[in-house]
mmCIF file with all atom_site columns, C-alpha atoms in Angstrom:
data_model
loop_
_atom_site.group_PDB
_atom_site.id
_atom_site.type_symbol
_atom_site.label_atom_id
_atom_site.label_alt_id
_atom_site.label_comp_id
_atom_site.label_asym_id
_atom_site.label_entity_id
_atom_site.label_seq_id
_atom_site.pdbx_PDB_ins_code
_atom_site.Cartn_x
_atom_site.Cartn_y
_atom_site.Cartn_z
_atom_site.occupancy
_atom_site.B_iso_or_equiv
_atom_site.pdbx_formal_charge
_atom_site.auth_seq_id
_atom_site.auth_comp_id
_atom_site.auth_asym_id
_atom_site.auth_atom_id
_atom_site.pdbx_PDB_model_num
ATOM 1   C CA . UNK A 1 1   ? 23.451  12.995  -0.123  1.00 71.00 ? 201 UNK A CA 1
ATOM 2   C CA . UNK A 1 2   ? 24.496  10.034  -2.263  1.00 75.00 ? 202 UNK A CA 1
ATOM 3   C CA . UNK A 1 3   ? 27.086  10.520  -4.977  1.00 80.00 ? 203 UNK A CA 1
ATOM 4   C CA . UNK A 1 4   ? 26.878  8.747   -8.340  1.00 80.00 ? 204 UNK A CA 1
ATOM 5   C CA . UNK A 1 5   ? 29.857  6.545   -7.492  1.00 81.00 ? 205 UNK A CA 1
ATOM 6   C CA . UNK A 1 6   ? 28.225  5.516   -4.205  1.00 80.00 ? 206 UNK A CA 1
ATOM 7   C CA . UNK A 1 7   ? 24.976  4.763   -6.033  1.00 82.00 ? 207 UNK A CA 1
ATOM 8   C CA . UNK A 1 8   ? 26.753  2.323   -8.360  1.00 81.00 ? 208 UNK A CA 1
ATOM 9   C CA . UNK A 1 9   ? 28.552  0.597   -5.475  1.00 77.00 ? 209 UNK A CA 1
ATOM 10  C CA . UNK A 1 10  ? 25.392  0.291   -3.331  1.00 78.00 ? 210 UNK A CA 1
ATOM 11  C CA . UNK A 1 11  ? 23.122  -0.920  -6.151  1.00 80.00 ? 211 UNK A CA 1
ATOM 12  C CA . UNK A 1 12  ? 22.266  -4.624  -6.139  1.00 71.00 ? 212 UNK A CA 1
ATOM 13  C CA . UNK A 1 13  ? 20.591  -6.974  -8.585  1.00 63.00 ? 213 UNK A CA 1
ATOM 14  C CA . UNK A 1 14  ? 21.219  -8.858  -11.815 1.00 54.00 ? 214 UNK A CA 1
ATOM 15  C CA . UNK A 1 15  ? 24.105  -10.795 -10.223 1.00 49.00 ? 215 UNK A CA 1
ATOM 16  C CA . UNK A 1 16  ? 26.063  -7.708  -9.263  1.00 49.00 ? 216 UNK A CA 1
ATOM 17  C CA . UNK A 1 17  ? 29.434  -9.437  -9.361  1.00 47.00 ? 217 UNK A CA 1
ATOM 18  C CA . UNK A 1 18  ? 28.974  -10.911 -12.825 1.00 48.00 ? 218 UNK A CA 1
ATOM 19  C CA . UNK A 1 19  ? 30.117  -9.103  -15.956 1.00 52.00 ? 219 UNK A CA 1
ATOM 20  C CA . UNK A 1 20  ? 27.895  -8.184  -18.837 1.00 50.00 ? 220 UNK A CA 1
ATOM 21  C CA . UNK A 1 21  ? 28.453  -8.444  -22.564 1.00 49.00 ? 221 UNK A CA 1
ATOM 22  C CA . UNK A 1 22  ? 31.548  -6.560  -23.804 1.00 54.00 ? 222 UNK A CA 1
ATOM 23  C CA . UNK A 1 23  ? 32.306  -5.507  -27.359 1.00 54.00 ? 223 UNK A CA 1
ATOM 24  C CA . UNK A 1 24  ? 36.010  -4.903  -26.781 1.00 57.00 ? 224 UNK A CA 1
ATOM 25  C CA . UNK A 1 25  ? 37.562  -5.662  -23.419 1.00 60.00 ? 225 UNK A CA 1
ATOM 26  C CA . UNK A 1 26  ? 39.155  -2.632  -21.760 1.00 63.00 ? 226 UNK A CA 1
ATOM 27  C CA . UNK A 1 27  ? 40.346  -4.383  -18.613 1.00 65.00 ? 227 UNK A CA 1
ATOM 28  C CA . UNK A 1 28  ? 43.961  -4.182  -19.751 1.00 66.00 ? 228 UNK A CA 1
ATOM 29  C CA . UNK A 1 29  ? 43.670  -0.385  -19.809 1.00 68.00 ? 229 UNK A CA 1
ATOM 30  C CA . UNK A 1 30  ? 41.174  0.254   -17.064 1.00 67.00 ? 230 UNK A CA 1
ATOM 31  C CA . UNK A 1 31  ? 42.149  -2.469  -14.634 1.00 69.00 ? 231 UNK A CA 1
ATOM 32  C CA . UNK A 1 32  ? 39.694  -4.604  -12.664 1.00 71.00 ? 232 UNK A CA 1
ATOM 33  C CA . UNK A 1 33  ? 38.449  -1.922  -10.276 1.00 74.00 ? 233 UNK A CA 1
ATOM 34  C CA . UNK A 1 34  ? 35.704  -2.806  -7.784  1.00 75.00 ? 234 UNK A CA 1
ATOM 35  C CA . UNK A 1 35  ? 34.831  0.832   -7.169  1.00 75.00 ? 235 UNK A CA 1
ATOM 36  C CA . UNK A 1 36  ? 34.471  2.871   -3.985  1.00 79.00 ? 236 UNK A CA 1
ATOM 37  C CA . UNK A 1 37  ? 32.914  6.134   -2.817  1.00 77.00 ? 237 UNK A CA 1
ATOM 38  C CA . UNK A 1 38  ? 35.042  8.152   -5.267  1.00 81.00 ? 238 UNK A CA 1
ATOM 39  C CA . UNK A 1 39  ? 35.740  5.739   -8.144  1.00 80.00 ? 239 UNK A CA 1
ATOM 40  C CA . UNK A 1 40  ? 33.456  3.928   -10.565 1.00 81.00 ? 240 UNK A CA 1
ATOM 41  C CA . UNK A 1 41  ? 33.916  0.169   -11.027 1.00 78.00 ? 241 UNK A CA 1
ATOM 42  C CA . UNK A 1 42  ? 35.667  -0.678  -14.264 1.00 75.00 ? 242 UNK A CA 1
ATOM 43  C CA . UNK A 1 43  ? 32.574  -2.584  -15.471 1.00 76.00 ? 243 UNK A CA 1
ATOM 44  C CA . UNK A 1 44  ? 30.722  0.741   -15.745 1.00 78.00 ? 244 UNK A CA 1
ATOM 45  C CA . UNK A 1 45  ? 33.239  2.097   -18.264 1.00 76.00 ? 245 UNK A CA 1
ATOM 46  C CA . UNK A 1 46  ? 33.393  -1.216  -20.098 1.00 75.00 ? 246 UNK A CA 1
ATOM 47  C CA . UNK A 1 47  ? 29.741  -2.268  -20.253 1.00 77.00 ? 247 UNK A CA 1
ATOM 48  C CA . UNK A 1 48  ? 27.610  0.628   -19.095 1.00 80.00 ? 248 UNK A CA 1
ATOM 49  C CA . UNK A 1 49  ? 24.845  0.267   -16.531 1.00 84.00 ? 249 UNK A CA 1
ATOM 50  C CA . UNK A 1 50  ? 21.202  1.234   -15.892 1.00 86.00 ? 250 UNK A CA 1
ATOM 51  C CA . UNK A 1 51  ? 20.116  1.930   -12.318 1.00 88.00 ? 251 UNK A CA 1
ATOM 52  C CA . UNK A 1 52  ? 16.583  2.214   -10.987 1.00 89.00 ? 252 UNK A CA 1
ATOM 53  C CA . UNK A 1 53  ? 16.050  4.502   -7.999  1.00 89.00 ? 253 UNK A CA 1
ATOM 54  C CA . UNK A 1 54  ? 12.988  4.554   -5.732  1.00 88.00 ? 254 UNK A CA 1
ATOM 55  C CA . UNK A 1 55  ? 12.295  6.745   -2.709  1.00 89.00 ? 255 UNK A CA 1
ATOM 56  C CA . UNK A 1 56  ? 9.801   5.697   -0.015  1.00 89.00 ? 256 UNK A CA 1
ATOM 57  C CA . UNK A 1 57  ? 8.863   7.872   2.965   1.00 91.00 ? 257 UNK A CA 1
ATOM 58  C CA . UNK A 1 58  ? 7.412   6.702   6.281   1.00 90.00 ? 258 UNK A CA 1
ATOM 59  C CA . UNK A 1 59  ? 5.910   8.247   9.406   1.00 89.00 ? 259 UNK A CA 1
ATOM 60  C CA . UNK A 1 60  ? 6.294   5.133   11.568  1.00 87.00 ? 260 UNK A CA 1
ATOM 61  C CA . UNK A 1 61  ? 9.090   2.634   12.167  1.00 86.00 ? 261 UNK A CA 1
ATOM 62  C CA . UNK A 1 62  ? 6.471   -0.131  12.077  1.00 85.00 ? 262 UNK A CA 1
ATOM 63  C CA . UNK A 1 63  ? 5.806   0.579   8.400   1.00 86.00 ? 263 UNK A CA 1
ATOM 64  C CA . UNK A 1 64  ? 9.551   0.718   7.758   1.00 86.00 ? 264 UNK A CA 1
ATOM 65  C CA . UNK A 1 65  ? 9.952   -2.813  9.122   1.00 84.00 ? 265 UNK A CA 1
ATOM 66  C CA . UNK A 1 66  ? 6.911   -4.147  7.248   1.00 84.00 ? 266 UNK A CA 1
ATOM 67  C CA . UNK A 1 67  ? 8.135   -2.861  3.865   1.00 82.00 ? 267 UNK A CA 1
ATOM 68  C CA . UNK A 1 68  ? 11.850  -2.123  3.667   1.00 79.00 ? 268 UNK A CA 1
ATOM 69  C CA . UNK A 1 69  ? 12.707  -4.395  6.585   1.00 76.00 ? 269 UNK A CA 1
ATOM 70  C CA . UNK A 1 70  ? 10.776  -7.314  5.088   1.00 76.00 ? 270 UNK A CA 1
ATOM 71  C CA . UNK A 1 71  ? 13.128  -7.259  2.088   1.00 73.00 ? 271 UNK A CA 1
ATOM 72  C CA . UNK A 1 72  ? 16.197  -7.496  4.312   1.00 74.00 ? 272 UNK A CA 1
ATOM 73  C CA . UNK A 1 73  ? 17.757  -10.418 6.122   1.00 72.00 ? 273 UNK A CA 1
ATOM 74  C CA . UNK A 1 74  ? 16.475  -9.399  9.562   1.00 76.00 ? 274 UNK A CA 1
ATOM 75  C CA . UNK A 1 75  ? 13.332  -7.263  9.685   1.00 73.00 ? 275 UNK A CA 1
ATOM 76  C CA . UNK A 1 76  ? 13.497  -7.112  13.510  1.00 76.00 ? 276 UNK A CA 1
ATOM 77  C CA . UNK A 1 77  ? 17.000  -5.624  13.541  1.00 80.00 ? 277 UNK A CA 1
ATOM 78  C CA . UNK A 1 78  ? 17.552  -2.381  15.452  1.00 81.00 ? 278 UNK A CA 1
ATOM 79  C CA . UNK A 1 79  ? 18.884  -0.832  12.240  1.00 80.00 ? 279 UNK A CA 1
ATOM 80  C CA . UNK A 1 80  ? 15.254  -0.123  11.301  1.00 81.00 ? 280 UNK A CA 1
ATOM 81  C CA . UNK A 1 81  ? 14.687  1.984   14.442  1.00 86.00 ? 281 UNK A CA 1
ATOM 82  C CA . UNK A 1 82  ? 14.925  5.236   12.522  1.00 86.00 ? 282 UNK A CA 1
ATOM 83  C CA . UNK A 1 83  ? 12.657  7.339   14.715  1.00 87.00 ? 283 UNK A CA 1
ATOM 84  C CA . UNK A 1 84  ? 10.133  8.074   11.967  1.00 87.00 ? 284 UNK A CA 1
ATOM 85  C CA . UNK A 1 85  ? 7.226   10.298  12.971  1.00 87.00 ? 285 UNK A CA 1
ATOM 86  C CA . UNK A 1 86  ? 4.703   12.694  11.456  1.00 85.00 ? 286 UNK A CA 1
ATOM 87  C CA . UNK A 1 87  ? 6.874   15.620  12.513  1.00 87.00 ? 287 UNK A CA 1
ATOM 88  C CA . UNK A 1 88  ? 10.071  14.038  11.131  1.00 88.00 ? 288 UNK A CA 1
ATOM 89  C CA . UNK A 1 89  ? 9.289   11.414  8.456   1.00 89.00 ? 289 UNK A CA 1
ATOM 90  C CA . UNK A 1 90  ? 12.049  9.155   7.182   1.00 89.00 ? 290 UNK A CA 1
ATOM 91  C CA . UNK A 1 91  ? 12.723  8.613   3.474   1.00 90.00 ? 291 UNK A CA 1
ATOM 92  C CA . UNK A 1 92  ? 14.659  5.589   2.200   1.00 88.00 ? 292 UNK A CA 1
ATOM 93  C CA . UNK A 1 93  ? 16.460  5.462   -1.144  1.00 86.00 ? 293 UNK A CA 1
ATOM 94  C CA . UNK A 1 94  ? 16.655  2.079   -2.867  1.00 85.00 ? 294 UNK A CA 1
ATOM 95  C CA . UNK A 1 95  ? 18.976  1.520   -5.810  1.00 85.00 ? 295 UNK A CA 1
ATOM 96  C CA . UNK A 1 96  ? 18.897  -1.543  -8.039  1.00 84.00 ? 296 UNK A CA 1
ATOM 97  C CA . UNK A 1 97  ? 20.737  -2.594  -11.185 1.00 84.00 ? 297 UNK A CA 1
ATOM 98  C CA . UNK A 1 98  ? 18.129  -2.845  -13.934 1.00 83.00 ? 298 UNK A CA 1
ATOM 99  C CA . UNK A 1 99  ? 20.368  -3.603  -16.924 1.00 79.00 ? 299 UNK A CA 1
ATOM 100 C CA . UNK A 1 100 ? 23.965  -4.158  -17.932 1.00 76.00 ? 300 UNK A CA 1
ATOM 101 C CA . UNK A 1 101 ? 25.530  -3.712  -21.317 1.00 73.00 ? 301 UNK A CA 1
ATOM 102 C CA . UNK A 1 102 ? 24.099  -0.248  -21.973 1.00 74.00 ? 302 UNK A CA 1
ATOM 103 C CA . UNK A 1 103 ? 25.700  1.239   -25.095 1.00 73.00 ? 303 UNK A CA 1
ATOM 104 C CA . UNK A 1 104 ? 25.224  4.062   -27.589 1.00 75.00 ? 304 UNK A CA 1
ATOM 105 C CA . UNK A 1 105 ? 26.431  3.126   -31.054 1.00 75.00 ? 305 UNK A CA 1
ATOM 106 C CA . UNK A 1 106 ? 27.256  5.684   -33.716 1.00 78.00 ? 306 UNK A CA 1
ATOM 107 C CA . UNK A 1 107 ? 29.326  6.360   -36.807 1.00 80.00 ? 307 UNK A CA 1
ATOM 108 C CA . UNK A 1 108 ? 32.095  8.901   -36.320 1.00 81.00 ? 308 UNK A CA 1
ATOM 109 C CA . UNK A 1 109 ? 33.674  8.717   -39.816 1.00 83.00 ? 309 UNK A CA 1
ATOM 110 C CA . UNK A 1 110 ? 31.935  7.603   -43.005 1.00 83.00 ? 310 UNK A CA 1
ATOM 111 C CA . UNK A 1 111 ? 34.194  7.632   -46.076 1.00 84.00 ? 311 UNK A CA 1
ATOM 112 C CA . UNK A 1 112 ? 34.529  5.453   -49.149 1.00 87.00 ? 312 UNK A CA 1
ATOM 113 C CA . UNK A 1 113 ? 36.323  2.368   -47.965 1.00 83.00 ? 313 UNK A CA 1
ATOM 114 C CA . UNK A 1 114 ? 36.514  3.570   -44.383 1.00 84.00 ? 314 UNK A CA 1
ATOM 115 C CA . UNK A 1 115 ? 33.960  3.522   -41.595 1.00 84.00 ? 315 UNK A CA 1
ATOM 116 C CA . UNK A 1 116 ? 34.780  4.396   -38.010 1.00 83.00 ? 316 UNK A CA 1
ATOM 117 C CA . UNK A 1 117 ? 32.185  3.395   -35.465 1.00 79.00 ? 317 UNK A CA 1
ATOM 118 C CA . UNK A 1 118 ? 31.993  4.673   -31.922 1.00 78.00 ? 318 UNK A CA 1
ATOM 119 C CA . UNK A 1 119 ? 30.671  2.561   -29.069 1.00 76.00 ? 319 UNK A CA 1
ATOM 120 C CA . UNK A 1 120 ? 30.090  4.463   -25.849 1.00 77.00 ? 320 UNK A CA 1
ATOM 121 C CA . UNK A 1 121 ? 29.228  2.784   -22.578 1.00 78.00 ? 321 UNK A CA 1
ATOM 122 C CA . UNK A 1 122 ? 26.436  4.681   -20.827 1.00 82.00 ? 322 UNK A CA 1
ATOM 123 C CA . UNK A 1 123 ? 25.435  4.966   -17.191 1.00 83.00 ? 323 UNK A CA 1
ATOM 124 C CA . UNK A 1 124 ? 21.834  6.069   -16.605 1.00 84.00 ? 324 UNK A CA 1
ATOM 125 C CA . UNK A 1 125 ? 19.736  6.419   -13.463 1.00 86.00 ? 325 UNK A CA 1
ATOM 126 C CA . UNK A 1 126 ? 15.950  6.278   -13.808 1.00 87.00 ? 326 UNK A CA 1
ATOM 127 C CA . UNK A 1 127 ? 13.502  7.066   -11.037 1.00 87.00 ? 327 UNK A CA 1
ATOM 128 C CA . UNK A 1 128 ? 10.681  4.582   -10.489 1.00 88.00 ? 328 UNK A CA 1
ATOM 129 C CA . UNK A 1 129 ? 7.299   4.965   -8.741  1.00 89.00 ? 329 UNK A CA 1
ATOM 130 C CA . UNK A 1 130 ? 7.156   3.847   -5.146  1.00 86.00 ? 330 UNK A CA 1
ATOM 131 C CA . UNK A 1 131 ? 4.790   3.706   -2.159  1.00 84.00 ? 331 UNK A CA 1
ATOM 132 C CA . UNK A 1 132 ? 4.977   5.853   0.954   1.00 86.00 ? 332 UNK A CA 1
ATOM 133 C CA . UNK A 1 133 ? 3.088   5.433   4.222   1.00 85.00 ? 333 UNK A CA 1
ATOM 134 C CA . UNK A 1 134 ? 1.811   8.258   6.424   1.00 85.00 ? 334 UNK A CA 1
ATOM 135 C CA . UNK A 1 135 ? -0.561  7.345   9.262   1.00 82.00 ? 335 UNK A CA 1
ATOM 136 C CA . UNK A 1 136 ? -2.756  10.095  10.716  1.00 80.00 ? 336 UNK A CA 1
ATOM 137 C CA . UNK A 1 137 ? -5.956  10.155  12.745  1.00 80.00 ? 337 UNK A CA 1
ATOM 138 C CA . UNK A 1 138 ? -8.864  11.249  10.567  1.00 83.00 ? 338 UNK A CA 1
ATOM 139 C CA . UNK A 1 139 ? -12.050 12.289  12.387  1.00 87.00 ? 339 UNK A CA 1
ATOM 140 C CA . UNK A 1 140 ? -14.108 11.935  9.204   1.00 89.00 ? 340 UNK A CA 1
ATOM 141 C CA . UNK A 1 141 ? -12.988 8.327   8.730   1.00 88.00 ? 341 UNK A CA 1
ATOM 142 C CA . UNK A 1 142 ? -13.787 7.487   12.355  1.00 88.00 ? 342 UNK A CA 1
ATOM 143 C CA . UNK A 1 143 ? -17.248 9.038   12.083  1.00 90.00 ? 343 UNK A CA 1
ATOM 144 C CA . UNK A 1 144 ? -17.925 7.205   8.807   1.00 90.00 ? 344 UNK A CA 1
ATOM 145 C CA . UNK A 1 145 ? -16.869 3.894   10.378  1.00 89.00 ? 345 UNK A CA 1
ATOM 146 C CA . UNK A 1 146 ? -19.112 4.360   13.421  1.00 87.00 ? 346 UNK A CA 1
ATOM 147 C CA . UNK A 1 147 ? -22.090 5.416   11.303  1.00 85.00 ? 347 UNK A CA 1
ATOM 148 C CA . UNK A 1 148 ? -21.699 2.438   8.976   1.00 87.00 ? 348 UNK A CA 1
ATOM 149 C CA . UNK A 1 149 ? -21.401 0.068   11.949  1.00 84.00 ? 349 UNK A CA 1
ATOM 150 C CA . UNK A 1 150 ? -24.572 1.446   13.550  1.00 80.00 ? 350 UNK A CA 1
ATOM 151 C CA . UNK A 1 151 ? -26.551 1.110   10.326  1.00 81.00 ? 351 UNK A CA 1
ATOM 152 C CA . UNK A 1 152 ? -25.330 -2.432  9.674   1.00 80.00 ? 352 UNK A CA 1
ATOM 153 C CA . UNK A 1 153 ? -26.262 -3.493  13.215  1.00 79.00 ? 353 UNK A CA 1
ATOM 154 C CA . UNK A 1 154 ? -29.757 -1.989  12.900  1.00 82.00 ? 354 UNK A CA 1
ATOM 155 C CA . UNK A 1 155 ? -29.313 0.082   16.054  1.00 80.00 ? 355 UNK A CA 1
ATOM 156 C CA . UNK A 1 156 ? -31.187 3.186   14.829  1.00 80.00 ? 356 UNK A CA 1
ATOM 157 C CA . UNK A 1 157 ? -34.373 1.168   14.263  1.00 83.00 ? 357 UNK A CA 1
ATOM 158 C CA . UNK A 1 158 ? -34.072 -0.518  17.662  1.00 85.00 ? 358 UNK A CA 1
ATOM 159 C CA . UNK A 1 159 ? -33.472 2.808   19.396  1.00 86.00 ? 359 UNK A CA 1
ATOM 160 C CA . UNK A 1 160 ? -36.501 4.478   17.768  1.00 87.00 ? 360 UNK A CA 1
ATOM 161 C CA . UNK A 1 161 ? -38.659 1.482   18.702  1.00 86.00 ? 361 UNK A CA 1
ATOM 162 C CA . UNK A 1 162 ? -37.541 1.597   22.345  1.00 87.00 ? 362 UNK A CA 1
ATOM 163 C CA . UNK A 1 163 ? -37.912 5.392   22.519  1.00 89.00 ? 363 UNK A CA 1
ATOM 164 C CA . UNK A 1 164 ? -41.443 5.295   21.103  1.00 88.00 ? 364 UNK A CA 1
ATOM 165 C CA . UNK A 1 165 ? -42.616 2.607   23.538  1.00 87.00 ? 365 UNK A CA 1
ATOM 166 C CA . UNK A 1 166 ? -41.038 4.031   26.705  1.00 88.00 ? 366 UNK A CA 1
ATOM 167 C CA . UNK A 1 167 ? -40.324 7.767   26.515  1.00 89.00 ? 367 UNK A CA 1
ATOM 168 C CA . UNK A 1 168 ? -43.484 9.449   25.163  1.00 87.00 ? 368 UNK A CA 1
ATOM 169 C CA . UNK A 1 169 ? -45.754 9.160   28.189  1.00 87.00 ? 369 UNK A CA 1
ATOM 170 C CA . UNK A 1 170 ? -49.413 8.368   27.399  1.00 86.00 ? 370 UNK A CA 1
ATOM 171 C CA . UNK A 1 171 ? -48.605 8.116   23.700  1.00 86.00 ? 371 UNK A CA 1
ATOM 172 C CA . UNK A 1 172 ? -46.101 5.358   24.492  1.00 87.00 ? 372 UNK A CA 1
ATOM 173 C CA . UNK A 1 173 ? -48.849 3.454   26.357  1.00 86.00 ? 373 UNK A CA 1
ATOM 174 C CA . UNK A 1 174 ? -51.079 3.591   23.271  1.00 86.00 ? 374 UNK A CA 1
ATOM 175 C CA . UNK A 1 175 ? -48.231 2.528   21.011  1.00 84.00 ? 375 UNK A CA 1
ATOM 176 C CA . UNK A 1 176 ? -47.313 -0.342  23.350  1.00 84.00 ? 376 UNK A CA 1
ATOM 177 C CA . UNK A 1 177 ? -50.907 -1.672  23.395  1.00 81.00 ? 377 UNK A CA 1
ATOM 178 C CA . UNK A 1 178 ? -50.898 -1.684  19.597  1.00 81.00 ? 378 UNK A CA 1
ATOM 179 C CA . UNK A 1 179 ? -47.470 -3.213  19.165  1.00 81.00 ? 379 UNK A CA 1
ATOM 180 C CA . UNK A 1 180 ? -47.522 -5.568  22.157  1.00 75.00 ? 380 UNK A CA 1
ATOM 181 C CA . UNK A 1 181 ? -51.130 -6.839  22.402  1.00 73.00 ? 381 UNK A CA 1
ATOM 182 C CA . UNK A 1 182 ? -52.366 -8.891  25.353  1.00 73.00 ? 382 UNK A CA 1
ATOM 183 C CA . UNK A 1 183 ? -53.242 -12.488 24.527  1.00 71.00 ? 383 UNK A CA 1
ATOM 184 C CA . UNK A 1 184 ? -55.387 -14.780 26.710  1.00 75.00 ? 384 UNK A CA 1
ATOM 185 C CA . UNK A 1 185 ? -55.803 -18.420 25.792  1.00 82.00 ? 385 UNK A CA 1
ATOM 186 C CA . UNK A 1 186 ? -59.225 -18.831 27.513  1.00 83.00 ? 386 UNK A CA 1
ATOM 187 C CA . UNK A 1 187 ? -60.547 -15.632 25.947  1.00 81.00 ? 387 UNK A CA 1
ATOM 188 C CA . UNK A 1 188 ? -59.267 -16.551 22.480  1.00 80.00 ? 388 UNK A CA 1
ATOM 189 C CA . UNK A 1 189 ? -60.782 -20.078 22.689  1.00 87.00 ? 389 UNK A CA 1
ATOM 190 C CA . UNK A 1 190 ? -64.178 -18.786 23.915  1.00 84.00 ? 390 UNK A CA 1
ATOM 191 C CA . UNK A 1 191 ? -64.214 -16.194 21.148  1.00 81.00 ? 391 UNK A CA 1
ATOM 192 C CA . UNK A 1 192 ? -63.437 -18.817 18.515  1.00 83.00 ? 392 UNK A CA 1
ATOM 193 C CA . UNK A 1 193 ? -66.249 -21.121 19.831  1.00 83.00 ? 393 UNK A CA 1
ATOM 194 C CA . UNK A 1 194 ? -68.812 -18.303 19.839  1.00 82.00 ? 394 UNK A CA 1
ATOM 195 C CA . UNK A 1 195 ? -67.879 -17.362 16.285  1.00 80.00 ? 395 UNK A CA 1
ATOM 196 C CA . UNK A 1 196 ? -68.344 -20.986 15.173  1.00 81.00 ? 396 UNK A CA 1
ATOM 197 C CA . UNK A 1 197 ? -71.744 -21.183 16.942  1.00 79.00 ? 397 UNK A CA 1
ATOM 198 C CA . UNK A 1 198 ? -72.966 -17.933 15.472  1.00 78.00 ? 398 UNK A CA 1
ATOM 199 C CA . UNK A 1 199 ? -72.028 -19.039 11.988  1.00 75.00 ? 399 UNK A CA 1
ATOM 200 C CA . UNK A 1 200 ? -73.977 -22.341 12.404  1.00 73.00 ? 400 UNK A CA 1
ATOM 201 C CA . UNK A 1 201 ? -77.284 -20.631 13.386  1.00 69.00 ? 401 UNK A CA 1
ATOM 202 C CA . UNK A 1 202 ? -79.786 -20.197 10.524  1.00 63.00 ? 402 UNK A CA 1
ATOM 203 C CA . UNK A 1 203 ? -81.524 -16.884 10.228  1.00 54.00 ? 403 UNK A CA 1
#
């Protein structure tokens, strides 16, 4: 569980240590507080803040290192050995500062010759879409991959051709004589000569 004060302290981005635009400085009253687990930083009361929160879940430490770890200083650090598994997935919460200087302006008193305006600093947390990674073995995907590979390689056609020429007994012999015909050079030349002679004879 993360408290709101912890969320503000942990959030990074937009030059976390810098101060945003201020209408009226309240540091003299609030003090320059950095904030801790139980106290908001004084900049929240003075300027307001917008936080973005994302939650990503993982079933493998490898995916944790490739995503969350890649954004850190050392992706190979043992800190990313979280023991994520399908039985006990791990979810990581990321907080970032999206905007500073978040105010609500309004009019509290409106009288002839007198207008009192109210400026309220606002802290808001918005959830953002994120990606999660769960790796499982899918028999349908494996079967689809193998079937596609076999079709692309033309193996079904080759198997049917081999089966027809070798595994059907006498029928395979007939098929083989049709598909794989004997060729003799002497016989083919003699046949060609006889055809030429027969065509030259006048009837």
